[in-house]
mmCIF file of C-alpha atoms in Angstrom:
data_model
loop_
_atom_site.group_PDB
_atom_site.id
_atom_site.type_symbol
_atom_site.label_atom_id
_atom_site.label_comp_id
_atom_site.label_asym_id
_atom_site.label_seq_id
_atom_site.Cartn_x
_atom_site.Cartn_y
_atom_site.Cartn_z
ATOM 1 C CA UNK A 1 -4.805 -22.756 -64.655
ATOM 2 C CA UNK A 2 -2.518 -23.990 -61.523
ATOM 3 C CA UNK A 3 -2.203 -21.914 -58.648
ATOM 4 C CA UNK A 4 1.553 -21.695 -57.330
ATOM 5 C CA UNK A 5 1.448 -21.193 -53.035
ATOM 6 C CA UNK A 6 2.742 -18.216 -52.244
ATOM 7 C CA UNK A 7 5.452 -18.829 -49.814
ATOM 8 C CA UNK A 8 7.034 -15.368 -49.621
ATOM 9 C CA UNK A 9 3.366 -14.194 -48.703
ATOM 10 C CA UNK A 10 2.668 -16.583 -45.724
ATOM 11 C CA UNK A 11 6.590 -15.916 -44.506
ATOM 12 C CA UNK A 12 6.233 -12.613 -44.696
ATOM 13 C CA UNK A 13 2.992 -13.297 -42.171
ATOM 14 C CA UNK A 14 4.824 -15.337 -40.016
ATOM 15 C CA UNK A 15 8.128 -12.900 -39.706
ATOM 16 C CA UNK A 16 5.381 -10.020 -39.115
ATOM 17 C CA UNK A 17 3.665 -12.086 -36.358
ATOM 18 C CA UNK A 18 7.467 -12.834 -35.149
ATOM 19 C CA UNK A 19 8.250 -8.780 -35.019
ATOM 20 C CA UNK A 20 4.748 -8.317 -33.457
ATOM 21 C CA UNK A 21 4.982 -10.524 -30.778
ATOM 22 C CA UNK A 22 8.640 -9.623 -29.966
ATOM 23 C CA UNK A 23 7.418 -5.707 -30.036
ATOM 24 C CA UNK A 24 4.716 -7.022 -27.526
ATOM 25 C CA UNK A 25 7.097 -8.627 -24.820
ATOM 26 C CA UNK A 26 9.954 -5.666 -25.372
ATOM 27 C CA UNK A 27 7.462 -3.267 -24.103
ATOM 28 C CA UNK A 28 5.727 -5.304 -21.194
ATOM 29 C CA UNK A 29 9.570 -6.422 -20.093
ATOM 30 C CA UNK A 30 10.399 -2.645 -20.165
ATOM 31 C CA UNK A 31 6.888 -1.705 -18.530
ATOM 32 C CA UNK A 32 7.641 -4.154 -15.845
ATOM 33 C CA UNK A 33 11.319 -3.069 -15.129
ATOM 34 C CA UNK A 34 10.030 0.705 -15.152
ATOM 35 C CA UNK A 35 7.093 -0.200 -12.724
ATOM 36 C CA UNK A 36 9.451 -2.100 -10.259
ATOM 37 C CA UNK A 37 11.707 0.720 -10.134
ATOM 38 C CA UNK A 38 9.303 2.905 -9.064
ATOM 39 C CA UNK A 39 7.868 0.378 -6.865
ATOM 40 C CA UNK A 40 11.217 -0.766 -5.277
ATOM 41 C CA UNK A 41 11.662 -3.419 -2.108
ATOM 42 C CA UNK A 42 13.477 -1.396 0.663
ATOM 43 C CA UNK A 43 14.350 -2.316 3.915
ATOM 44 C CA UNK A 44 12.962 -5.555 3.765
ATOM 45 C CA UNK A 45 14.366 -7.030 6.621
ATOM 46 C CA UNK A 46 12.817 -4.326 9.200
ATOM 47 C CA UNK A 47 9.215 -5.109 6.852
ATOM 48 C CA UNK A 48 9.191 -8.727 6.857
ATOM 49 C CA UNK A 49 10.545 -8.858 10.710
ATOM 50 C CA UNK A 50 7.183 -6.359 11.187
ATOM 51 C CA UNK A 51 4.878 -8.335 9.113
ATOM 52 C CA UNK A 52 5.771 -11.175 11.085
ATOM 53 C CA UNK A 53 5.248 -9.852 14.142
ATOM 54 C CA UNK A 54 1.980 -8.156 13.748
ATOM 55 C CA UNK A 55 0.668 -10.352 10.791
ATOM 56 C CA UNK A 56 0.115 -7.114 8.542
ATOM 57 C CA UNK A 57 0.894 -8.377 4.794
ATOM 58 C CA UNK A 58 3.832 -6.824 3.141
ATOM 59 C CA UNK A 59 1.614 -5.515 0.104
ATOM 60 C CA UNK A 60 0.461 -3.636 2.891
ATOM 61 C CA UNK A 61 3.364 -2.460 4.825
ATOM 62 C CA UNK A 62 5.029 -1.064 1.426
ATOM 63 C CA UNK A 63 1.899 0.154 0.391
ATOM 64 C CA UNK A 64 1.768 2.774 3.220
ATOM 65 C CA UNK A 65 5.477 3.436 2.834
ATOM 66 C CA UNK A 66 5.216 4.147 -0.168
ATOM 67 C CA UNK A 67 2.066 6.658 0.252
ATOM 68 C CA UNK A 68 3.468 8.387 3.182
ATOM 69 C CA UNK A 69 7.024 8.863 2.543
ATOM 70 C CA UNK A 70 8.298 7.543 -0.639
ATOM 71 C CA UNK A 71 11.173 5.569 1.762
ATOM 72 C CA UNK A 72 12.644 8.704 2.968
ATOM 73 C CA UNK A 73 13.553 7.884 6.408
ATOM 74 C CA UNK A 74 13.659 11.323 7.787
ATOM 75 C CA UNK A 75 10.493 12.807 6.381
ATOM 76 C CA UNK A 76 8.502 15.484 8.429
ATOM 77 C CA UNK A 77 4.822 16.472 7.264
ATOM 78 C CA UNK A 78 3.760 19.670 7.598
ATOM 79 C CA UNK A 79 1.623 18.430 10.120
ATOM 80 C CA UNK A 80 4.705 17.002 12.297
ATOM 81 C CA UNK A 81 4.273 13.257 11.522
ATOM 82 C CA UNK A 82 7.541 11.846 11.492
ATOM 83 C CA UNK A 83 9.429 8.844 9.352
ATOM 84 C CA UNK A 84 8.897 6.117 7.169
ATOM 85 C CA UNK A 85 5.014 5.357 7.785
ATOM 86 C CA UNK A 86 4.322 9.094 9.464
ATOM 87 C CA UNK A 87 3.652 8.707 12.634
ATOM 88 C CA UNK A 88 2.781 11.772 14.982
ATOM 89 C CA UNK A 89 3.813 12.153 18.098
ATOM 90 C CA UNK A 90 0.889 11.820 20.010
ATOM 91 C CA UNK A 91 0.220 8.063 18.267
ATOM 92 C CA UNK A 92 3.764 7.013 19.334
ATOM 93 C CA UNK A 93 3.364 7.896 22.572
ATOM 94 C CA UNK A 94 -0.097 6.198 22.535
ATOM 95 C CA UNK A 95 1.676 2.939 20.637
ATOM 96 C CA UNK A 96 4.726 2.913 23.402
ATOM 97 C CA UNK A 97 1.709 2.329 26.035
ATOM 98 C CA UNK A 98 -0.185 0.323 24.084
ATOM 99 C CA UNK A 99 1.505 -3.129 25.068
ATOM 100 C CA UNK A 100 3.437 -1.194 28.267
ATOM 101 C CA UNK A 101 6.519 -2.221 26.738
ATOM 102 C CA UNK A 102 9.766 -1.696 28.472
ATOM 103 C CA UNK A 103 11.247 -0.140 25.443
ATOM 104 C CA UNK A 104 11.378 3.490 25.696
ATOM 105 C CA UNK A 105 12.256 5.805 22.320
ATOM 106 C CA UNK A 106 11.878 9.450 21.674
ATOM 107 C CA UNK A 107 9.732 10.863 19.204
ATOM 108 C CA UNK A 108 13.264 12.014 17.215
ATOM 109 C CA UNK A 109 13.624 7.875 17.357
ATOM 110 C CA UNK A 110 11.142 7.306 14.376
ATOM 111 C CA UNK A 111 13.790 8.412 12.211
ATOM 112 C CA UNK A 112 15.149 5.105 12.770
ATOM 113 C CA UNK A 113 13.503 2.594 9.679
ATOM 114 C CA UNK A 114 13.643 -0.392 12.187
ATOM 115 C CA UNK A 115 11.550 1.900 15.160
ATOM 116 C CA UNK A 116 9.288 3.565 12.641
ATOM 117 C CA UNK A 117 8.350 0.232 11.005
ATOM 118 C CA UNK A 118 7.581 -1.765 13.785
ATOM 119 C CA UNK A 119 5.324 0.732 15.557
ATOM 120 C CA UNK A 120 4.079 1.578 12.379
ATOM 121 C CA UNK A 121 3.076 -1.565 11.262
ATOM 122 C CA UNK A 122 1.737 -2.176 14.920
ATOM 123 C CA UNK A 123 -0.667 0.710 14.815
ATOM 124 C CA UNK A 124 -2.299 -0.827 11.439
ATOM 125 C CA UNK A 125 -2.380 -4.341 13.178
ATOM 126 C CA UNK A 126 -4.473 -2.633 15.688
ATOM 127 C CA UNK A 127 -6.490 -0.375 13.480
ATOM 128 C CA UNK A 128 -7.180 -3.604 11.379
ATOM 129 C CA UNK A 129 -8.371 -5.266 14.574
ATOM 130 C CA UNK A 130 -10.925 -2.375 15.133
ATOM 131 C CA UNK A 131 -12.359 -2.443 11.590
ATOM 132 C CA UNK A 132 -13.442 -4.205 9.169
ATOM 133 C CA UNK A 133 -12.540 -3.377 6.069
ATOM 134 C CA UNK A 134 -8.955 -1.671 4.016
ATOM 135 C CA UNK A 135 -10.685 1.672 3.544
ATOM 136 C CA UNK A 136 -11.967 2.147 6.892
ATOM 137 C CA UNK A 137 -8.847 1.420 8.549
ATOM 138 C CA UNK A 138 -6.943 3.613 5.964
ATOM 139 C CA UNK A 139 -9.063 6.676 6.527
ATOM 140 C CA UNK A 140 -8.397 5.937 10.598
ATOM 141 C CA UNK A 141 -4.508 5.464 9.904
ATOM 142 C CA UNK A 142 -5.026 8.779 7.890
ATOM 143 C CA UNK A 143 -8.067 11.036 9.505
ATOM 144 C CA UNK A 144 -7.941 9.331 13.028
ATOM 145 C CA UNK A 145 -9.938 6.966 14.910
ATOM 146 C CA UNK A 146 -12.160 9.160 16.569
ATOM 147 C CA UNK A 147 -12.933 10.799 13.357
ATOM 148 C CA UNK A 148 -13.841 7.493 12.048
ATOM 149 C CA UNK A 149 -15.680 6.164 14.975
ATOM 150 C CA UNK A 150 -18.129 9.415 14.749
ATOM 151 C CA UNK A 151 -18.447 8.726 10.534
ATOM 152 C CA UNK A 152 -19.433 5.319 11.100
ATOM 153 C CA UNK A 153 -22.154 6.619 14.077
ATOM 154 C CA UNK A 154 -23.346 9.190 11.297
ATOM 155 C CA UNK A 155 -25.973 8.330 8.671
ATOM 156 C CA UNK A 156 -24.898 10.654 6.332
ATOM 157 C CA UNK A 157 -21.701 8.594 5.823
ATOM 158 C CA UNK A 158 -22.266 4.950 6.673
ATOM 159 C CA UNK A 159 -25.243 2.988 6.494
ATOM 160 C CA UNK A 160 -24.287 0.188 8.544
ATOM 161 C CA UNK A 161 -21.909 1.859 11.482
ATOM 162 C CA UNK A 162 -18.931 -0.292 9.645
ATOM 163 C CA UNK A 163 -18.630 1.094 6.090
ATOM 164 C CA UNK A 164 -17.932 4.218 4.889
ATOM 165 C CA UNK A 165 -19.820 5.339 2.039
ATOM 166 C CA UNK A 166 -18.406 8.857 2.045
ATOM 167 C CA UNK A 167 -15.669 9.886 3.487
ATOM 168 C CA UNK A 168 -16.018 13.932 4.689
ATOM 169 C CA UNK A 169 -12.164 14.734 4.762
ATOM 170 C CA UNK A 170 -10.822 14.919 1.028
ATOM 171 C CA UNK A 171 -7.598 14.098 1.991
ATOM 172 C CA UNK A 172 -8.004 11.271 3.652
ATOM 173 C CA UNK A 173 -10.397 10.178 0.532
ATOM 174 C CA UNK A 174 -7.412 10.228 -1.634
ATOM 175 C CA UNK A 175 -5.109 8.837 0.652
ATOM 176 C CA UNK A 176 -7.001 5.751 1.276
ATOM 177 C CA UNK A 177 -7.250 5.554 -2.298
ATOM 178 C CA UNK A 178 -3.346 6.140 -3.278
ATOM 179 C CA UNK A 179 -2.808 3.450 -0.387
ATOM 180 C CA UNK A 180 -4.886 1.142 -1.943
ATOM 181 C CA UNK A 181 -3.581 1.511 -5.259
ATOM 182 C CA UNK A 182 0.327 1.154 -4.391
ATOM 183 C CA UNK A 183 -0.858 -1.480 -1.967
ATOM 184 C CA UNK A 184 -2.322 -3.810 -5.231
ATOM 185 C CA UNK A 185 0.841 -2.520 -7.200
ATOM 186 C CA UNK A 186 3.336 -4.117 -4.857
ATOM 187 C CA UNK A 187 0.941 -7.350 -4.024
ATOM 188 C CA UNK A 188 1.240 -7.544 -8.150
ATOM 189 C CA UNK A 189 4.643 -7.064 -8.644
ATOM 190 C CA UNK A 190 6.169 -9.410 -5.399
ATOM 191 C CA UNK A 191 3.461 -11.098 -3.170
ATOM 192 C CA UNK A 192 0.838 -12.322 -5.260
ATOM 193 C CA UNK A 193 0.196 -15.285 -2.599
ATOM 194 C CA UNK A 194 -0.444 -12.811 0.312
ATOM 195 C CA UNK A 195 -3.694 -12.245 1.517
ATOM 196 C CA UNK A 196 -4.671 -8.708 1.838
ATOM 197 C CA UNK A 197 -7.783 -6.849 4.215
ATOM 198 C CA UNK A 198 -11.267 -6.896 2.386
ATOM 199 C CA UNK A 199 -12.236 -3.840 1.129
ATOM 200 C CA UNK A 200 -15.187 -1.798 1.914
ATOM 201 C CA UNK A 201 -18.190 -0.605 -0.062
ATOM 202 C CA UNK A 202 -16.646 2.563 -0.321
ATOM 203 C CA UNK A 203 -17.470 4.307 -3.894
ATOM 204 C CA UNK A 204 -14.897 3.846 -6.590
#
């Protein structure tokens, strides 16, 4: 007995595969547009002029935004850090006399994207100066550098003097991580080519 081929049959597998596969890259284009929203590019002038300047990568830069302000300009912490990337007080004042610049701002200043940026940005240039690794120099942005300096003397928290394996403030243990995270969000999304600070053997 002759077999007939079944056309309708392997169509109906290639219009399924078709359906499948446009499905696939509806939801990814849609997943994509949703993440990018969330994960938007402002004031990129005043970032890339910063990044520039300082050599901080922009993955970075937004990364931190992101974390500590969510772009709003005129945020206040509880704590009294000011701005775009937070900045207290007492670090601005430190930052203004860092370099003994002639430029002289008041603390009500930071408000300003372009002033909070650039000393914000400067601050992690220097912090990434002083250590070696993304998580140590997050928990310092976040929990100070003295704090850090005495975890990195203590045993109980790093084993080398240079990594953290715990970090004693639970705060700054979830900041460091919610930096890090945005931070390989945005280097996905827009600067794949940049390269960004190792990390440390912090746990995951």
């Amino acid at each position: 007995m002759k077999r007939t081929f079944n056309w309708k049959f392997v169509i109906g597998l290639i219009v399924t595969f078709v359906l499948v596969t446009a499905a696939g890259l509806v939801l990814r284009w849609v997943n994509v547009r949703y993440t990018a929203a969330s994960y938007p590019l402002k004031y990129e002038a005043e970032i890339d002029a910063a990044s520039k300047k300082y050599g901080v990568s922009k993955s970075l830069i937004y990364g931190v935004i992101k974390t500590e302000s969510n772009f709003d300009p005129e945020a206040r912490s509880g704590a009294g850090a000011l701005g775009l990337m937070q900045l207290m007080p007492d670090t601005f004042e430190w930052l203004q006399s860092y370099y003994k610049e002639e430029n002289s701002y008041t603390f009500e200043d930071l408000k300003n994207p372009a002033v909070n940026i650039d000393y914000g940005v400067e601050l992690l240039s220097i912090l990434s100066k002083r250590y070696e690794s993304m998580d140590t120099m997050l928990c310092a942005y976040n929990g100070g550098l003295g704090n850090v300096d005495k975890w990195l003397d203590n045993t109980d928290y790093s084993d080398d003097g240079i990594h953290l394996k715990v970090v004693p403030f639970p705060e700054t243990d979830k900041y460091r991580r919610l930096v890090e995270q945005n931070t390989s969000i945005y280097h996905e999304l827009y600067f794949p080519s940049e390269a960004l600070v190792q990390s440390s053997v912090l746990s995951r």
